PDB file of C-alpha atoms in Angstrom:
ATOM      1  CA  SER A 991       9.789   3.388  13.431  1.00 75.00           C
ATOM      2  CA  SER A 992       9.709   1.217  10.379  1.00 80.00           C
ATOM      3  CA  ASP A 993      12.370  -1.106  11.709  1.00 81.00           C
ATOM      4  CA  PRO A 994      11.448  -4.717  10.873  1.00 82.00           C
ATOM      5  CA  ILE A 995      13.590  -6.053  13.835  1.00 87.00           C
ATOM      6  CA  LEU A 996      11.829  -3.838  16.332  1.00 90.00           C
ATOM      7  CA  ALA A 997       8.490  -4.792  14.926  1.00 86.00           C
ATOM      8  CA  LYS A 998       9.267  -8.507  15.374  1.00 89.00           C
ATOM      9  CA  GLN A 999      10.517  -7.916  18.953  1.00 87.00           C
ATOM     10  CA  LEU A1000       7.227  -5.983  19.733  1.00 87.00           C
ATOM     11  CA  GLU A1001       5.257  -8.922  18.363  1.00 86.00           C
ATOM     12  CA  GLU A1002       7.323 -11.429  20.400  1.00 91.00           C
ATOM     13  CA  VAL A1003       6.685  -9.578  23.665  1.00 93.00           C
ATOM     14  CA  GLY A1004       2.900  -9.642  23.142  1.00 91.00           C
ATOM     15  CA  CYS A1005       1.941  -6.486  21.335  1.00 90.00           C
ATOM     16  CA  ALA A1006      -1.491  -6.839  19.658  1.00 91.00           C
ATOM     17  CA  THR A1007      -0.395  -4.791  16.649  1.00 88.00           C
ATOM     18  CA  VAL A1008       2.586  -3.031  15.150  1.00 88.00           C
ATOM     19  CA  MET A1009       2.359   0.467  13.681  1.00 89.00           C
ATOM     20  CA  PRO A1010       5.332   1.260  11.518  1.00 88.00           C
ATOM     21  CA  LEU A1011       5.713   4.995  10.521  1.00 76.00           C
ATOM     22  CA  GLY A1012       5.261   5.852   6.880  1.00 80.00           C
ATOM     23  CA  SER A1013       7.366   8.921   7.575  1.00 77.00           C
ATOM     24  CA  PRO A1014       7.619  11.498  10.345  1.00 71.00           C
ATOM     25  CA  ILE A1015       4.315  12.280  11.855  1.00 77.00           C
ATOM     26  CA  GLY A1016       2.467  15.174  10.355  1.00 77.00           C
ATOM     27  CA  SER A1017       4.948  15.490   7.525  1.00 79.00           C
ATOM     28  CA  GLY A1018       2.693  14.258   4.663  1.00 76.00           C
ATOM     29  CA  GLN A1019       5.762  12.701   3.106  1.00 77.00           C
ATOM     30  CA  GLY A1020       4.062   9.383   2.379  1.00 79.00           C
ATOM     31  CA  LEU A1021       5.781   5.959   2.598  1.00 83.00           C
ATOM     32  CA  ARG A1022       9.449   6.887   2.807  1.00 83.00           C
ATOM     33  CA  ASN A1023      10.592   3.281   3.370  1.00 87.00           C
ATOM     34  CA  SER A1024       8.097   1.014   1.739  1.00 86.00           C
ATOM     35  CA  TYR A1025      10.730  -1.832   1.618  1.00 90.00           C
ATOM     36  CA  ASN A1026      10.964  -1.933   5.372  1.00 88.00           C
ATOM     37  CA  ILE A1027       7.202  -1.641   5.742  1.00 90.00           C
ATOM     38  CA  GLN A1028       6.761  -4.613   3.325  1.00 91.00           C
ATOM     39  CA  MET A1029       9.177  -6.732   5.360  1.00 91.00           C
ATOM     40  CA  ILE A1030       7.221  -5.911   8.555  1.00 93.00           C
ATOM     41  CA  ILE A1031       3.934  -6.932   6.831  1.00 93.00           C
ATOM     42  CA  ASP A1032       5.443 -10.123   5.288  1.00 93.00           C
ATOM     43  CA  ASN A1033       6.825 -11.310   8.620  1.00 91.00           C
ATOM     44  CA  ALA A1034       4.097 -10.183  11.075  1.00 91.00           C
ATOM     45  CA  LYS A1035       1.566 -12.541  12.605  1.00 93.00           C
ATOM     46  CA  ILE A1036      -0.310  -9.643  14.144  1.00 93.00           C
ATOM     47  CA  PRO A1037      -2.138  -6.775  12.445  1.00 93.00           C
ATOM     48  CA  VAL A1038       0.055  -4.086  10.869  1.00 93.00           C
ATOM     49  CA  ILE A1039      -1.296  -0.511  10.794  1.00 93.00           C
ATOM     50  CA  VAL A1040       0.768   2.019   8.900  1.00 91.00           C
ATOM     51  CA  ASP A1041       0.788   5.315  10.855  1.00 87.00           C
ATOM     52  CA  ALA A1042       2.143   8.799  10.351  1.00 86.00           C
ATOM     53  CA  GLY A1043       3.274  10.714   7.256  1.00 84.00           C
ATOM     54  CA  ILE A1044       0.250   9.762   5.095  1.00 90.00           C
ATOM     55  CA  GLY A1045      -0.414  12.921   3.105  1.00 90.00           C
ATOM     56  CA  SER A1046      -2.655  11.873   0.227  1.00 92.00           C
ATOM     57  CA  ALA A1047      -5.070   9.142  -0.942  1.00 93.00           C
ATOM     58  CA  THR A1048      -2.196   7.756  -2.925  1.00 93.00           C
ATOM     59  CA  ASP A1049      -0.194   7.106   0.189  1.00 93.00           C
ATOM     60  CA  ALA A1050      -3.196   5.300   1.779  1.00 94.00           C
ATOM     61  CA  SER A1051      -3.713   3.091  -1.293  1.00 94.00           C
ATOM     62  CA  GLN A1052       0.052   2.299  -1.405  1.00 92.00           C
ATOM     63  CA  ALA A1053       0.034   1.206   2.211  1.00 94.00           C
ATOM     64  CA  MET A1054      -2.981  -1.023   1.707  1.00 93.00           C
ATOM     65  CA  GLU A1055      -1.496  -2.426  -1.573  1.00 93.00           C
ATOM     66  CA  LEU A1056       1.576  -3.585   0.432  1.00 93.00           C
ATOM     67  CA  GLY A1057      -0.837  -5.696   2.570  1.00 94.00           C
ATOM     68  CA  SER A1058      -1.248  -3.355   5.566  1.00 93.00           C
ATOM     69  CA  ASP A1059      -4.311  -4.305   7.645  1.00 94.00           C
ATOM     70  CA  ALA A1060      -5.217  -0.603   8.108  1.00 93.00           C
ATOM     71  CA  ILE A1061      -3.820   2.951   8.132  1.00 92.00           C
ATOM     72  CA  LEU A1062      -4.049   5.614  10.750  1.00 90.00           C
ATOM     73  CA  VAL A1063      -4.528   9.113   9.314  1.00 91.00           C
ATOM     74  CA  ASN A1064      -5.161  12.511  10.829  1.00 90.00           C
ATOM     75  CA  THR A1065      -3.213  15.481   9.495  1.00 91.00           C
ATOM     76  CA  ALA A1066      -3.913  14.845   5.844  1.00 92.00           C
ATOM     77  CA  ILE A1067      -7.551  15.105   6.541  1.00 93.00           C
ATOM     78  CA  ALA A1068      -7.401  17.814   9.294  1.00 93.00           C
ATOM     79  CA  LYS A1069      -5.207  20.159   7.214  1.00 92.00           C
ATOM     80  CA  ALA A1070      -6.789  19.528   3.720  1.00 93.00           C
ATOM     81  CA  LYS A1071      -8.666  22.393   1.995  1.00 95.00           C
ATOM     82  CA  SER A1072     -11.696  20.199   2.214  1.00 95.00           C
ATOM     83  CA  SER A1073     -11.503  17.788   5.151  1.00 95.00           C
ATOM     84  CA  ARG A1074     -14.745  16.118   4.155  1.00 96.00           C
ATOM     85  CA  LEU A1075     -13.485  15.509   0.558  1.00 96.00           C
ATOM     86  CA  MET A1076     -10.081  14.207   1.703  1.00 93.00           C
ATOM     87  CA  ALA A1077     -11.753  11.862   4.270  1.00 96.00           C
ATOM     88  CA  LYS A1078     -13.834  10.459   1.422  1.00 96.00           C
ATOM     89  CA  ALA A1079     -10.797  10.131  -0.826  1.00 95.00           C
ATOM     90  CA  MET A1080      -8.895   8.253   1.994  1.00 93.00           C
ATOM     91  CA  LYS A1081     -11.876   5.894   2.382  1.00 95.00           C
ATOM     92  CA  LEU A1082     -11.994   5.154  -1.297  1.00 96.00           C
ATOM     93  CA  ALA A1083      -8.110   4.853  -1.476  1.00 95.00           C
ATOM     94  CA  VAL A1084      -8.118   2.337   1.494  1.00 95.00           C
ATOM     95  CA  GLU A1085     -10.800   0.242  -0.195  1.00 95.00           C
ATOM     96  CA  ALA A1086      -9.056   0.347  -3.612  1.00 94.00           C
ATOM     97  CA  GLY A1087      -5.646  -0.530  -2.156  1.00 94.00           C
ATOM     98  CA  ARG A1088      -7.034  -3.438  -0.178  1.00 94.00           C
ATOM     99  CA  ASN A1089      -9.023  -4.746  -3.150  1.00 93.00           C
ATOM    100  CA  SER A1090      -5.846  -4.440  -5.269  1.00 92.00           C
ATOM    101  CA  TYR A1091      -3.852  -6.367  -2.653  1.00 93.00           C
ATOM    102  CA  LEU A1092      -6.460  -9.155  -2.502  1.00 93.00           C
ATOM    103  CA  ALA A1093      -6.789  -9.305  -6.333  1.00 90.00           C
ATOM    104  CA  GLY A1094      -3.051  -9.829  -6.731  1.00 90.00           C
ATOM    105  CA  ARG A1095      -0.655  -7.743  -8.610  1.00 84.00           C
ATOM    106  CA  ILE A1096       0.553  -8.984 -12.051  1.00 82.00           C
ATOM    107  CA  GLN A1097       4.110 -10.223 -12.338  1.00 84.00           C
ATOM    108  CA  MET A1098       6.486  -7.502 -13.341  1.00 82.00           C
ATOM    109  CA  GLU A1099       8.360  -8.237 -16.533  1.00 81.00           C
ATOM    110  CA  ASN A1100      11.469  -6.752 -18.113  1.00 84.00           C
ATOM    111  CA  GLN A1101       9.627  -6.122 -21.365  1.00 82.00           C
ATOM    112  CA  GLY A1102       6.058  -5.605 -22.576  1.00 78.00           C
ATOM    113  CA  ILE A1103       4.043  -8.769 -23.236  1.00 75.00           C
ATOM    114  CA  SER A1104       0.748  -8.631 -25.031  1.00 74.00           C
ATOM    115  CA  SER A1105      -2.237 -10.061 -23.069  1.00 73.00           C
ATOM    116  CA  SER A1106      -4.608  -9.758 -25.883  1.00 73.00           C
ATOM    117  CA  PRO A1107      -5.809 -13.063 -27.288  1.00 70.00           C
ATOM    118  CA  GLN A1108      -4.495 -13.901 -30.774  1.00 70.00           C
ATOM    119  CA  LYS A1109      -7.429 -16.169 -31.650  1.00 72.00           C
ATOM    120  CA  GLY A1110     -10.177 -14.501 -33.667  1.00 67.00           C
ATOM    121  CA  ILE A1111      -8.157 -11.589 -34.888  1.00 69.00           C
ATOM    122  CA  ILE A1112      -9.027 -10.442 -38.397  1.00 68.00           C
ATOM    123  CA  LYS A1113      -5.923  -9.744 -40.364  1.00 70.00           C
ATOM    124  CA  TYR A1114      -5.945  -6.962 -42.858  1.00 68.00           C
ATOM    125  CA  ILE A1115      -5.039  -8.195 -46.387  1.00 68.00           C
ATOM    126  CA  GLU A1116      -4.203  -5.760 -49.223  1.00 68.00           C
TER     127      GLU A1116
END
């Protein structure tokens, strides 16, 4: 389940980790409720491992970018056309997602804001 209340209760009774489901096991639907998973991660004092439903490297990266400590994946690798290549993709996605989380996402803005420096720009004069 990706229920934040249940996750907190499991932590309080002494569970060593909580494992919210991304989506139904074996479904490959990805993270169907990333808001609840984010709440679990934000409030947990124990490791959070996203389990079930991960169907692609994108899903793995997203789970890690949310701040998950790890993912558990089986079906996406076992049923891929190339299990070896999917396993490699998952490894790289987990690393990329974790690095992205640690680097820190930029603030979302309502409009575009240039990040290019204005100093040293040569202006075209006719």
